[in-house]
Short mmCIF file of C-alpha atoms in Angstrom, two decimals:
data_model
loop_
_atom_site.label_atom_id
_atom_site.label_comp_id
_atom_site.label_asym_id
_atom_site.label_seq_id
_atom_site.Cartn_x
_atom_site.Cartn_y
_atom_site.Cartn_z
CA UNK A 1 -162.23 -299.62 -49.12
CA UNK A 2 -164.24 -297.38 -46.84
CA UNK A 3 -163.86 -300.39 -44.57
CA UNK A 4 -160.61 -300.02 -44.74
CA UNK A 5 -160.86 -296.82 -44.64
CA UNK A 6 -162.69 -296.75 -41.28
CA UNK A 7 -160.56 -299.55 -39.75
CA UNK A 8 -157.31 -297.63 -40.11
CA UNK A 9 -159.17 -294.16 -39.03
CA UNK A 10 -160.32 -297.02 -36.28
CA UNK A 11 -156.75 -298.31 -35.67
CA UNK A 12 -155.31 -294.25 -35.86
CA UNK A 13 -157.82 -293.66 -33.26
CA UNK A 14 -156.96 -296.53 -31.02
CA UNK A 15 -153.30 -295.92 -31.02
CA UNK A 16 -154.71 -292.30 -30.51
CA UNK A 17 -156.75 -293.48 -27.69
CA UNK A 18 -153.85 -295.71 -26.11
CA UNK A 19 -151.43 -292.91 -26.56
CA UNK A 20 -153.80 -290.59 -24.36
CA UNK A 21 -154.68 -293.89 -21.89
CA UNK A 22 -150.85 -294.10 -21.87
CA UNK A 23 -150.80 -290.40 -21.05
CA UNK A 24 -153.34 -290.50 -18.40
CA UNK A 25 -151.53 -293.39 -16.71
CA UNK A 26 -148.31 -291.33 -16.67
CA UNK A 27 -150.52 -288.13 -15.80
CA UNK A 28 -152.15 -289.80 -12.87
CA UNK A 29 -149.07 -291.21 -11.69
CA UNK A 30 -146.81 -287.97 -11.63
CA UNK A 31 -150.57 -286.56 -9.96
CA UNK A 32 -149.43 -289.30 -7.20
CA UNK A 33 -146.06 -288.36 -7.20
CA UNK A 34 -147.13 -284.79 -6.81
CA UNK A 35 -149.58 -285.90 -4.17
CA UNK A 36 -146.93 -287.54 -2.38
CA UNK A 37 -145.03 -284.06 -3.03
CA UNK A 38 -148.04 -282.09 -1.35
CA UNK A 39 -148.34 -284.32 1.51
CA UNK A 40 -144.31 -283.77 2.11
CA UNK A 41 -144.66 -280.32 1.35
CA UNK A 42 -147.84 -280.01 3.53
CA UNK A 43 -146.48 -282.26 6.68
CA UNK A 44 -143.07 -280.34 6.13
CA UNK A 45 -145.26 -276.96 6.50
CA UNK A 46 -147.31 -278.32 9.59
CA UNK A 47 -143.94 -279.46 11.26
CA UNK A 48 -142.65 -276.18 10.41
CA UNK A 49 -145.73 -274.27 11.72
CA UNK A 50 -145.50 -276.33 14.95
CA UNK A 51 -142.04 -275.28 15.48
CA UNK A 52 -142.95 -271.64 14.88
CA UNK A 53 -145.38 -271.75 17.39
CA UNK A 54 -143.15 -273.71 19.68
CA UNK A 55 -140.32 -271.11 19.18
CA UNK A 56 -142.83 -268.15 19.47
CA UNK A 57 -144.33 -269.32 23.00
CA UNK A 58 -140.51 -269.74 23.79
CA UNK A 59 -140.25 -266.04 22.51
CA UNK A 60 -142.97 -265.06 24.77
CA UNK A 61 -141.85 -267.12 27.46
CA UNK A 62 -138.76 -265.60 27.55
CA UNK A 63 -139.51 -262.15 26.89
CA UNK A 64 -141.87 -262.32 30.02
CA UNK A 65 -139.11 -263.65 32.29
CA UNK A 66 -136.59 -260.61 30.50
CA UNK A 67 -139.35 -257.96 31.71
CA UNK A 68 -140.00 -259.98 34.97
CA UNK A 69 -135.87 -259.64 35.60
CA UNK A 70 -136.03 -256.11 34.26
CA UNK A 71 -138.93 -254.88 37.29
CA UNK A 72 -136.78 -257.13 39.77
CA UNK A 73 -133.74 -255.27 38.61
CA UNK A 74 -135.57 -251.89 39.08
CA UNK A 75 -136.51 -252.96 42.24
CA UNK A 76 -133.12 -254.03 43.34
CA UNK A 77 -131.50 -250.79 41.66
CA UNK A 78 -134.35 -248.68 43.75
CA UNK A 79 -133.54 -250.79 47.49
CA UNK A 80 -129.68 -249.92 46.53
CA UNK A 81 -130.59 -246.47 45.99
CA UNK A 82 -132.24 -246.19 49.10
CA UNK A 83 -129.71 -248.08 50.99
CA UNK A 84 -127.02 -245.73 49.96
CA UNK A 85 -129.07 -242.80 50.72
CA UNK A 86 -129.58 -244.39 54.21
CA UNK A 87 -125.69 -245.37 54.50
CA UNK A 88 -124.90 -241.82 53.85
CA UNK A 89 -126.75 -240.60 56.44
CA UNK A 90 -125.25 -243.00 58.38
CA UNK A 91 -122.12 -242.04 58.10
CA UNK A 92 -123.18 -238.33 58.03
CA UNK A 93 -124.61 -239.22 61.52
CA UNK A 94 -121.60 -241.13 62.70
CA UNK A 95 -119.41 -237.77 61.76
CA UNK A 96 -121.86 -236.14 63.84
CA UNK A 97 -121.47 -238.22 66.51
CA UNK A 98 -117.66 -238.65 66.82
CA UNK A 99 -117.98 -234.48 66.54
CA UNK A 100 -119.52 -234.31 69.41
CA UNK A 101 -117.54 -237.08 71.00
CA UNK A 102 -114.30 -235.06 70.66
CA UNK A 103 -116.03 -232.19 71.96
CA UNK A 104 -117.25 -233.97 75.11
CA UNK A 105 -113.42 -235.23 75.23
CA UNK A 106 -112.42 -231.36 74.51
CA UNK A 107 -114.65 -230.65 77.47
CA UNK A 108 -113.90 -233.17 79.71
CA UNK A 109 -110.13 -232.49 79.51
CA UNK A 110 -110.99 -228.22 79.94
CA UNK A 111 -112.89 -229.71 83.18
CA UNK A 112 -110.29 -231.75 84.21
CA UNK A 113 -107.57 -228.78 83.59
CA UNK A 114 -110.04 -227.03 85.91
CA UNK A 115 -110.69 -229.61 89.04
CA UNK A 116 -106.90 -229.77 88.91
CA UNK A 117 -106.13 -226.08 90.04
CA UNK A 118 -109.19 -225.93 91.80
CA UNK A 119 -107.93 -228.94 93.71
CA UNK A 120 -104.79 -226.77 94.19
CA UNK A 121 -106.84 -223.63 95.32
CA UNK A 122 -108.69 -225.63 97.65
CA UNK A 123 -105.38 -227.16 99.31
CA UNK A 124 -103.39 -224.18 99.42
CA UNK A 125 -106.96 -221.83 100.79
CA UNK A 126 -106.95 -225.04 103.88
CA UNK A 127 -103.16 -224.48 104.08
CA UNK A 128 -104.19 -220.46 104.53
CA UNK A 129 -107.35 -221.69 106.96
CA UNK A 130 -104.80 -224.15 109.01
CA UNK A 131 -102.21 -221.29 109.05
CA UNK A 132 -104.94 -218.65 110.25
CA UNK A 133 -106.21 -221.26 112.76
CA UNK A 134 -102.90 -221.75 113.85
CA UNK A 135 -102.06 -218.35 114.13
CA UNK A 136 -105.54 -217.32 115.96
CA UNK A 137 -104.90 -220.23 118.17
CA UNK A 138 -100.93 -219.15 118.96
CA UNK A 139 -102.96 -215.49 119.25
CA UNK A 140 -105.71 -216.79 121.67
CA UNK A 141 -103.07 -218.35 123.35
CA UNK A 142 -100.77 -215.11 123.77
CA UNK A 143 -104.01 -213.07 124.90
CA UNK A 144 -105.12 -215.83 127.04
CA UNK A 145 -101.48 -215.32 128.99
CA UNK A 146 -101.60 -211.59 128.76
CA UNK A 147 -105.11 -211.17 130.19
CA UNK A 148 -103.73 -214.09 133.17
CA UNK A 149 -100.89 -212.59 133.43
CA UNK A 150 -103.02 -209.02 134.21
CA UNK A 151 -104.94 -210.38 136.35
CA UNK A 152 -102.30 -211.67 138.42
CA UNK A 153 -101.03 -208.47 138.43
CA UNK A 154 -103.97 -206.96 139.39
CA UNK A 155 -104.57 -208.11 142.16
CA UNK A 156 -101.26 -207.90 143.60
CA UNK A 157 -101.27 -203.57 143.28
CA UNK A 158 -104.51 -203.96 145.10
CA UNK A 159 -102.87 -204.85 148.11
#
């Protein structure tokens, strides 16, 4: 009886025993299957990771080339500033210029109102000198026949 006894406490504890062998098969294979999980989960997370860092030198990347465009712009905005400062002044000089044109023209045309009756003073002062001439020559002439004419006559009471 205790044989008995022992051999179905033995047989309890076998089917025990295979029940937990059973369970440790089935444990160690969802272990795989969780290993299998991990290495998915972990080669999901490296993949992941590498595209983080992939994007983030990307990120850097591009916000270097975003300041880098942002100086050139400054630049450019600072060379436009100065080039419409210098294309006022330009034109401010230009203005000047075409001032001071008009005035030379305003002058030139006073001048040229001026050599005009000058011209005229000059021709009518040698019509004046021609007339005088004239006149002192026609005068000359007259005393010239008045003194010959006295000396004829001169001459003539004498004897």
């Amino acid at each position: 009886a205790a044989v008995t006894e022992l051999e179905g406490k033995l047989a309890a504890t076998q089917a025990l025993c295979d029940e937990k062998t059973a369970a440790l098969a089935a444990a160690e294979d969802a272990q795989l299957g969780l290993e299998e999980v991990k290495n998915t989960l972990a080669n999901s997370v490296d993949a992941y990771s590498s595209k983080s860092q992939k994007l983030a030198t990307e990120v850097e990347e591009s916000a270097l080339q975003l300041f880098s465009l942002q100086e050139a712009l400054v630049e450019q905005t600072k060379l436009l500033i100065a080039k419409d400062d210098e294309l006022v002044r330009n034109r401010l000089n230009m203005n000047i210029l075409l001032s001071a044109i008009a005035a030379q023209n305003d002058s030139l045309a006073i001048l040229e109102e001026t050599r005009i009756v000058m011209t005229k003073e000059l021709a009518a002062a040698f019509l004046l000198v021609e007339k005088l001439e004239h006149d002192l020559s026609a005068q000359v002439t007259v005393e010239a026949v008045v003194q010959e004419v006295h000396v004829e006559k001169a001459p003539a009471a004498k004897h």
